[in-house]
Coordinates of C-alpha atoms and ligand atoms in Angstrom, one line a residue:
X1 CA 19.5 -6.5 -25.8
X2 CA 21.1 -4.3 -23.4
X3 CA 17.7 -3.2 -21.9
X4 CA 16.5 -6.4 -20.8
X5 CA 14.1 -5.7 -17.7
X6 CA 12.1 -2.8 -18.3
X7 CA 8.8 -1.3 -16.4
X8 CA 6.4 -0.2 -19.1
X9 CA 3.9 2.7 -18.6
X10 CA 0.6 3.0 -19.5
X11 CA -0.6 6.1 -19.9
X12 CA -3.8 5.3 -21.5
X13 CA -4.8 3.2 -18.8
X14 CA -4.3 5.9 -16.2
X15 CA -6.7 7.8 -18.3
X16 CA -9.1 4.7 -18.4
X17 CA -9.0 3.9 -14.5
X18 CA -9.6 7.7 -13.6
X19 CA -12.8 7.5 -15.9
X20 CA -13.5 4.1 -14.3
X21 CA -13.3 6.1 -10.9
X22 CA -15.6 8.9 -11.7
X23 CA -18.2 6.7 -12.7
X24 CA -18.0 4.5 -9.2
X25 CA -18.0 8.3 -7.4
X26 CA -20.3 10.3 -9.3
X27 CA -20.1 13.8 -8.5
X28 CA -17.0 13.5 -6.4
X29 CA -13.5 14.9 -7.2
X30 CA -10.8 13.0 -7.8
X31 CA -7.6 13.7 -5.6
X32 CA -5.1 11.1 -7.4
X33 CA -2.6 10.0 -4.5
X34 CA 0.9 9.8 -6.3
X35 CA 2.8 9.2 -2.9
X36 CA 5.9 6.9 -3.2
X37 CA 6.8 7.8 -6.6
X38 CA 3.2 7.4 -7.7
X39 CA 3.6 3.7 -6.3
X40 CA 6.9 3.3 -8.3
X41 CA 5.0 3.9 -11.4
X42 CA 6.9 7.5 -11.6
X43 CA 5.4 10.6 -9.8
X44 CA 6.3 13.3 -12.6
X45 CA 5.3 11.3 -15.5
X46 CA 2.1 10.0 -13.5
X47 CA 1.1 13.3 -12.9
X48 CA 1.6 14.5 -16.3
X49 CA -0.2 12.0 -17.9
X50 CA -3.4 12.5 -15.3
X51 CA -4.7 16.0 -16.5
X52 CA -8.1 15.4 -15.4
X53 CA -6.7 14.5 -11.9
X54 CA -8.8 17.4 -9.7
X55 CA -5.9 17.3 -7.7
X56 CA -2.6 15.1 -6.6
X57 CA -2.1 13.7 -2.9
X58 CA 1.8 12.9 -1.6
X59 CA 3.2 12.1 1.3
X60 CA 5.9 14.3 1.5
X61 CA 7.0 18.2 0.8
X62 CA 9.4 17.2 -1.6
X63 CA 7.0 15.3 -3.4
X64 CA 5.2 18.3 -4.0
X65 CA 7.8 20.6 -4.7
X66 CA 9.0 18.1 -7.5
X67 CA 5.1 18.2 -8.9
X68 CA 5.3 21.8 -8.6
X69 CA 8.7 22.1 -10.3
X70 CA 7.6 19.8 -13.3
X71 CA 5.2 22.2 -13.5
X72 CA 1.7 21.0 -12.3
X73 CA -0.8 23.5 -11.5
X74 CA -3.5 21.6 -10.2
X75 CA -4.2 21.7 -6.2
X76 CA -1.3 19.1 -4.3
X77 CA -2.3 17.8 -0.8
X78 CA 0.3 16.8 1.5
X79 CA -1.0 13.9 2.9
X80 CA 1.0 14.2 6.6
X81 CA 1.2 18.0 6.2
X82 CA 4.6 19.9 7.5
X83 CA 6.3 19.3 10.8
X84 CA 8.7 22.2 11.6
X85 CA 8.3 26.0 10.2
X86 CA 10.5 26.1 6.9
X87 CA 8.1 23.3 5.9
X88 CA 5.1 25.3 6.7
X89 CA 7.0 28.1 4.1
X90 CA 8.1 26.3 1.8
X91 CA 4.4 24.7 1.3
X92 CA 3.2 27.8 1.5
X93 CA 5.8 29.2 -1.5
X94 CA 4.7 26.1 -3.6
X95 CA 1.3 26.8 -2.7
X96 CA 0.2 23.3 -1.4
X97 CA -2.7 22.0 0.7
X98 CA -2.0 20.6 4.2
X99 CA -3.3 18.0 6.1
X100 CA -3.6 19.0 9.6
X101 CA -3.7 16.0 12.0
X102 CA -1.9 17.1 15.3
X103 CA -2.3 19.4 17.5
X104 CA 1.6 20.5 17.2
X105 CA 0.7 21.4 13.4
X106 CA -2.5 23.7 15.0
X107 CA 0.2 25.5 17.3
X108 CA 2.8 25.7 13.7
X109 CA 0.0 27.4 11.8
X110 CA -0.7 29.4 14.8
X111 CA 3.0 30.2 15.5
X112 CA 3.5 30.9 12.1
X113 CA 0.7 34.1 11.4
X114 CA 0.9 36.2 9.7
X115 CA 1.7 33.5 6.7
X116 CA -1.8 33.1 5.0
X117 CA -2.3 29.5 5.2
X118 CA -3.2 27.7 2.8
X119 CA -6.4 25.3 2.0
X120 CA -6.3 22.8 5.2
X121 CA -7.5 19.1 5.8
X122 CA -8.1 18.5 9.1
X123 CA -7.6 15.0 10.0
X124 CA -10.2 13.2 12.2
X125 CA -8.9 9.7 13.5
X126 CA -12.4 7.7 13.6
X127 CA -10.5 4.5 14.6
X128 CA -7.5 3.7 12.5
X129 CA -5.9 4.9 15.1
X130 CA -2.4 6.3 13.6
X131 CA -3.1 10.0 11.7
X132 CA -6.1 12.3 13.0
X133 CA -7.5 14.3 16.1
X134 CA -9.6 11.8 18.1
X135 CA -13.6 12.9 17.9
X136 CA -13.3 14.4 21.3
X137 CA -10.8 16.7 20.7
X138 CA -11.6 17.7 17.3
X139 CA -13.7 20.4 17.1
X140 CA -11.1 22.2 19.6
X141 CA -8.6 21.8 16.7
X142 CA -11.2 22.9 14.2
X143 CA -11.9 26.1 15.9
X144 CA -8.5 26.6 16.4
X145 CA -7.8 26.3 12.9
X146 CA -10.8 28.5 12.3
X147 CA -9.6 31.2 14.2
X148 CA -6.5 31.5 12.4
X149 CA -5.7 35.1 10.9
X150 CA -5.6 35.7 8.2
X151 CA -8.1 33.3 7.6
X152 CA -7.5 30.1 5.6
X153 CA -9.0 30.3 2.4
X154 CA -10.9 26.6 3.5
X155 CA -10.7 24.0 6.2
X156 CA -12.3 20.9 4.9
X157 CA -12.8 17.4 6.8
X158 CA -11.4 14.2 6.4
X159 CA -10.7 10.6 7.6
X160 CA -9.3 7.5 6.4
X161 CA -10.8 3.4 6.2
X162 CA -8.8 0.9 8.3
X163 CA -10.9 -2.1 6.7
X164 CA -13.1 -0.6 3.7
X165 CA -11.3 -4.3 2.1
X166 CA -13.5 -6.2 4.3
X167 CA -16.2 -7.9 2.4
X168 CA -18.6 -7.2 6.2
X169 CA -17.8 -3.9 6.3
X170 CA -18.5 -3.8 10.1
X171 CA -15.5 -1.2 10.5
X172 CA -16.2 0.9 8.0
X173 CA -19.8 1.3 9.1
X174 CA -18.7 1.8 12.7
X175 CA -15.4 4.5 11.3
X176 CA -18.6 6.5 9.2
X177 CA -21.2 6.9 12.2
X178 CA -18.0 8.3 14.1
X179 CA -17.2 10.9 11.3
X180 CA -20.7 11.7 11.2
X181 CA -21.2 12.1 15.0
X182 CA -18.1 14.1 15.3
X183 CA -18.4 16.5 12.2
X184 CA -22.3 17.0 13.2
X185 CA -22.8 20.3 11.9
X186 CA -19.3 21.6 10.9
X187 CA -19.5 22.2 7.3
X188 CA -16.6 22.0 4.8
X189 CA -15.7 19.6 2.2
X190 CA -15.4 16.0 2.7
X191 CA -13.4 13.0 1.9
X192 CA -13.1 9.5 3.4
X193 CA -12.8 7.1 0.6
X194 CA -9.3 5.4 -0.7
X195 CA -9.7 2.8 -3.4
X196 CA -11.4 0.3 -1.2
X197 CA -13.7 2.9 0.0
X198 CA -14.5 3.9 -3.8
X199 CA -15.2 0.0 -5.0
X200 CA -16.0 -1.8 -1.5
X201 CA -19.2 -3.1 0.4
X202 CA -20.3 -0.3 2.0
X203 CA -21.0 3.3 0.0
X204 CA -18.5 5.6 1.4
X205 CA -19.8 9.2 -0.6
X206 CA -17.7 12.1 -0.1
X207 CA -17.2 15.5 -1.5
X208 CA -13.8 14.5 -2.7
X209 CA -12.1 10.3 -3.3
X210 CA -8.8 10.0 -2.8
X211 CA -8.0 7.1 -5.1
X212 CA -4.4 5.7 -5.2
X213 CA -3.9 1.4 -6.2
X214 CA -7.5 2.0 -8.2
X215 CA -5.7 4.4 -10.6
X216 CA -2.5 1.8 -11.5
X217 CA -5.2 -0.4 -12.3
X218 CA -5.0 -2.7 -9.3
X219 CA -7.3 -4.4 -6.8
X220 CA -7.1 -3.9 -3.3
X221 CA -9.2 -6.9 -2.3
X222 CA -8.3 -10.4 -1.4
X223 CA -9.6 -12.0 -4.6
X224 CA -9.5 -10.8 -8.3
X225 CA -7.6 -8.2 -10.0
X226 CA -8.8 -4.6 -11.3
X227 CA -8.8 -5.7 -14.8
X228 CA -10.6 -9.1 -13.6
X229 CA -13.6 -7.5 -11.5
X230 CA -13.2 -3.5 -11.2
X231 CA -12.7 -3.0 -15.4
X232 CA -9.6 -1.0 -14.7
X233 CA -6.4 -1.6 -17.1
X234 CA -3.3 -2.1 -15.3
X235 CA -0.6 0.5 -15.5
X236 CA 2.6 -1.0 -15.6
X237 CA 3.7 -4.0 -16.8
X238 CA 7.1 -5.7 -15.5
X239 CA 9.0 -7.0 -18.8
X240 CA 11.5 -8.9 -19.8
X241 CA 12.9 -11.3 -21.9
X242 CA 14.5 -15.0 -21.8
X243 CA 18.4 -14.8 -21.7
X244 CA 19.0 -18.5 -22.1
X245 CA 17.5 -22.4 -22.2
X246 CA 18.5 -25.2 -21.2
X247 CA 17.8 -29.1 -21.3
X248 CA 17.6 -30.4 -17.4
X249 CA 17.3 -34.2 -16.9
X250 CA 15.0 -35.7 -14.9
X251 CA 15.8 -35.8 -11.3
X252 CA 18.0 -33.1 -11.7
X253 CA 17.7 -29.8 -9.5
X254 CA 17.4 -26.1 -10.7
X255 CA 18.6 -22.8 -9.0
X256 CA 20.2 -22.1 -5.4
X257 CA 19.0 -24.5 -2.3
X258 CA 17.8 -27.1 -5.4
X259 CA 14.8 -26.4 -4.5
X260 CA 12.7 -27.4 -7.5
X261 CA 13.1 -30.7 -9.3
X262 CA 12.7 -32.1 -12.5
X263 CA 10.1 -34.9 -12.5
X264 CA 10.8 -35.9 -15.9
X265 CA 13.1 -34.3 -18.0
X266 CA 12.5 -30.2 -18.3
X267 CA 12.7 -27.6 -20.7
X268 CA 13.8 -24.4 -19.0
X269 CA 13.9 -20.9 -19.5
X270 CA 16.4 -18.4 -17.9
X271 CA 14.7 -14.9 -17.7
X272 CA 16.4 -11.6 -16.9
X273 CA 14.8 -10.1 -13.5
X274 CA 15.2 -10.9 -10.3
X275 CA 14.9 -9.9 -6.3
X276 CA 18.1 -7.2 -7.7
X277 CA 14.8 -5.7 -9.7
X278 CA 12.2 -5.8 -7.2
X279 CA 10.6 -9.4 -7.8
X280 CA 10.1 -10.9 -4.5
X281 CA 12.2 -13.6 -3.5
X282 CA 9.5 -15.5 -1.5
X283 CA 8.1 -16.2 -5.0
X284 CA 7.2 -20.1 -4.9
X285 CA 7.9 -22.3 -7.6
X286 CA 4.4 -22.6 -9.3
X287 CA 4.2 -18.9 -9.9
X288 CA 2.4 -18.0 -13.1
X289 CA 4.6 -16.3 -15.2
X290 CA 3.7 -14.8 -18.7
X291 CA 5.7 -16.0 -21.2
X292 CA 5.3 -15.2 -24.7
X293 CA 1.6 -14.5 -23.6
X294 CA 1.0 -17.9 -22.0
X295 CA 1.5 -18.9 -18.4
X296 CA 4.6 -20.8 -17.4
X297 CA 5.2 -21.6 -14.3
X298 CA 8.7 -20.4 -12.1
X299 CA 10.7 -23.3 -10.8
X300 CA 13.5 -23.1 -8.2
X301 CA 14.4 -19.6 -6.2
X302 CA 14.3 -16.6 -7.6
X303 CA 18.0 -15.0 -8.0
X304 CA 19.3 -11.4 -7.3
X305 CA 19.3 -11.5 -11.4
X306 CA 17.1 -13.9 -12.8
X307 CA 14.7 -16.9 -12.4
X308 CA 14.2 -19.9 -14.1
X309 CA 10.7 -20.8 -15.8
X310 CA 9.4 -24.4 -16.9
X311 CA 8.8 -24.1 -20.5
X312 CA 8.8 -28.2 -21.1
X313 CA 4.6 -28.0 -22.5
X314 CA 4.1 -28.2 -26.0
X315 CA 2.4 -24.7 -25.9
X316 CA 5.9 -23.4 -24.9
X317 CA 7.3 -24.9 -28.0
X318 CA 8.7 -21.7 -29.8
X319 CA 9.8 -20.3 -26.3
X320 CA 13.9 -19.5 -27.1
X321 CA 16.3 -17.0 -25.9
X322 CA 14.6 -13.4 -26.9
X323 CA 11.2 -14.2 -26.3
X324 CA 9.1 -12.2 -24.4
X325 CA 8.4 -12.1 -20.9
X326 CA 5.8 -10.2 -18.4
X327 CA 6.7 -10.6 -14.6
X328 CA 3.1 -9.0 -13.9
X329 CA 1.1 -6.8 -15.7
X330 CA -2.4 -8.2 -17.9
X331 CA -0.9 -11.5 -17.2
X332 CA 0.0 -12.6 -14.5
X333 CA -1.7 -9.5 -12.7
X334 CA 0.3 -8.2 -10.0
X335 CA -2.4 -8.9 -7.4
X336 CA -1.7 -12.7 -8.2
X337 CA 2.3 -12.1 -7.8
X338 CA 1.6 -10.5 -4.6
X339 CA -0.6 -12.9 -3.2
X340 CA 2.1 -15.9 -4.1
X341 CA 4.3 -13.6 -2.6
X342 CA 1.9 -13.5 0.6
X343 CA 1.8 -9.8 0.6
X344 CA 0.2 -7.0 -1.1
X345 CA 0.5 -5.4 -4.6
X346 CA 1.2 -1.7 -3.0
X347 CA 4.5 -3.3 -2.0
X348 CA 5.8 -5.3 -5.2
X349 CA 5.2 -1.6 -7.0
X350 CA 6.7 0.6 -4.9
X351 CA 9.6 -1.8 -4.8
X352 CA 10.4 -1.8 -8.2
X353 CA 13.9 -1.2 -8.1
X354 CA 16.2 1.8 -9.2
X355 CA 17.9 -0.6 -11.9
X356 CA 14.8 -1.0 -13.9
X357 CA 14.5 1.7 -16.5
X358 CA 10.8 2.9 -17.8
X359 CA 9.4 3.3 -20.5
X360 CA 6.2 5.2 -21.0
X361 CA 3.8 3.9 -23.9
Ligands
PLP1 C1 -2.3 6.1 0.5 C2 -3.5 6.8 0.9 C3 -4.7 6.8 0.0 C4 -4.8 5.9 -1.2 O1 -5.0 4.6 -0.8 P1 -5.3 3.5 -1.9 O2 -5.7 2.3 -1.1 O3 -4.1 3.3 -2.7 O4 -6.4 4.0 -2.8 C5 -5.8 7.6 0.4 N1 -5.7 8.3 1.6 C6 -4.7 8.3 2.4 C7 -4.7 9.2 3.6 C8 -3.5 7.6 2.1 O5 -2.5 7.6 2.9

C-alpha cells in the first residue's frame, strides 16, 4: 500500500466526451483546450489519448513545445499568443497557431517580417473585457494583420463568453450581436464557444468549439454534473483508500478545532488524502464521500494528510482499513466537491497536487 492516493485516468472517457461534443456542435471542429496541464489531468497523456482532437489549445509556449516534443502533429493554438520576439520564433520553429489580442503582438508580427507567420486568431473583446481588440479598433488590427508579408497562411476570428453559464443568457446574446456587428463582412473562420457555450441556453455556432471542463467530463453549470445531465463520463477519479478505524464515543470530538462531534457513538474511517493532495480544506463536515461505492459523509477538518469519514450506518458495515475510496470522480462528482467547497471544479482539478501519482486506465 505504498501508493495510497492516486488520480486515475480515463482515457476512454476523453474519447466519449469528444464524441459527446461533436454531436452538441455538428459540423464544428473541435479545438481541445489542454491549458494547465490539461486541467491537472496530464497535458502529454491528454493529448495523446485525444487523436480525434482537430486541434489542442494552451495557454502557454511551453505548453506547446512539450505537445510538440511528445510528438503531436495536430494544429496547437496558443491561447495568449507570444509576448517578446524569441517567442514569436520559437512558435514559429514549433509551428504553432497564435492568438493575436493586442496591438503590441500586431507591431511583433510586424517587427518580426520577414518570419512567415503562422495561422493567426485575432482576438475580439465583445465584453469580457480582459483578452481582445475592442470592436472599434478591430478591423484596424485586422488589416494590419492582413497586410503582413509574407502573408499569413489564415487570420481567423474569435471571442470568448463571460456568462454562456447563465441560465438567461442575456450576456451572451448581447457578447454575439457585438461579434457579429464588428466582424460584419470580414471572412475567416470562427470560434466563440467554450464548454458553456457548446451545452448552454443560447446556441453559440461557430466554425471551430473550443471545449476544455466538457472534455474531463465535467459541468460548468450551477446544478448537476456532466455525467448527471450532459451524458459525459468523467475523466479522472481521485482514489484512495482507508488507512485506519476507529471506535469514538459519543460526545467525543474528531480531527483539529474538534469541530465535528459524535452524537452517539461513531464508527470512523481514517482515509489517505488531504489538503497536502489537493482536497480543499474548506470541505464541510457532511461532504459526500465514496466509500466502497456508497456515500459516507466527512466529519471534522480535513488534514494536510487525511480526513476522517463517518462510517457508523449499517451499509458501511464491511468498511475496514484497505477499502476503497473515491474523493470525486462517478461518485461523489467533482462538481458536488466543488460546490461544498464553494468554488468551482476547474480549480479542485488543476490543483491536484504534485504528490499524487496517475495512473492512466
Ligand atoms: C480555458 C478556455 C476555454 C475552455 O473553457 P471551458 O470552460 O473549460 O470549456 C476556451 N477558450 C478560452 C479562450 C479559454 O481560455
Amino acid at each position: 500500500m505504498s501508493r495510497l492516493i492516486r488520480a486515475v485516468i480515463d482515457g476512454g472517457a476523453l474519447r466519449h466526451n469528444i464524441e459527446v461534443i461533436r454531436a452538441r456542435a455538428p459540423g464544428a471542429r473541435v479545438m481541445a483546450v489542454v491549458k494547465a496541464n490539461a486541467y491537472g489531468h496530464g497535458l502529454e497523456q491528454t493529448a495523446l489519448a485525444l487523436p480525434g482532437a482537430d486541434s489542442f489549445a494552451v495557454a502557454r509556449l511551453e505548453e506547446g513545445v512539450r505537445l510538440r516534443e511528445r510528438g503531436i502533429r495536430a494544429p496547437i493554438v496558443l491561447l495568449e499568443g507570444v509576448f517578446t520576439d524569441e517567442q514569436l520564433r520559437a512558435a514559429r520553429h514549433f509551428d504553432l497557431e497564435l492568438v493575436v489580442h493586442d496591438a503590441l503582438q500586431v507591431e511583433l508580427l510586424a517587427a518580426a517580417a520577414p518570419i512567415e507567420p503562422p495561422v493567426l486568431w485575432i482576438k475580439i473583446d465583445t465584453g469580457m473585457n480582459r483578452l481582445g481588440f475592442r470592436p472599434e479598433v478591430f478591423r484596424e488590427a485586422h488589416r494590419r494583420l492582413r497586410e503582413l508579408r509574407p502573408a499569413p497562411p489564415a487570420i481567423r476570428l474569435m471571442t470568448h463568453l463571460a456568462c454562456a453559464d447563465a441560465p438567461d443568457g442575456q450576456m451572451t446574446r448581447g457578447q454575439l450581436e457585438r461579434f457579429r456587428a464588428a466582424t460584419r463582412g470580414i471572412g475567416g473562420a470562427v470560434s466563440i464557444a467554450n464548454t458553456a457555450g457548446i451545452f448552454g441556453a443560447v446556441p453559440v455556432g461557430g466554425d471551430w468549439v473550443r471545449p476544455g471542463l466538457a472534455l474531463y467530463g465535467v459541468s460548468p453549470f450551477a446544478r448537476g454534473s456532466g455525467r448527471g445531465e450532459l451524458g459525459l463520463r468523467p475523466v479522472m477519479s481521485l482514489e484512495t483508500s482507508v488507512i485506519a478505524i476507529r471506535s469514538v464515543p459519543r460526545g467525543e470530538t474528531v480531527g483539529y478545532g474538534a469541530t465535528w462531534r459524535a452524537e452517539r457513538d461513531a464508527r470512523i474511517a481514517i482515509v489517505a488524502g488531504g489538503y497536502g493532495d489537493g482536497l480543499p480544506r474548506n470541505l464541510p463536515s457532511g461532504t459526500p464521500v465514496g466509500v466502497a461505492g456508497r456515500i459516507a459523509p466527512l466529519c471534522g477538518r480535513v488534514s494536510m494528510d487525511m480526513i476522517a469519514v463517518d462510517v457508523s450506518a449499517a451499509e458501511h458495515a464491511a468498511v475496514g482499513v484497505g477499502t476503497p475510496v473515491v474523493l470525486w470522480g462517478e461518485d461523489p462528482p467533482v462538481e458536488t466537491l466543488a460546490r461544498a467547497a464553494g468554488t468551482i471544479p476547474y480549480e479542485l482539478l488543476c490543483a491536484v497536487s504534485q504528490r499524487v501519482p496517475f495512473d492512466l486506465r
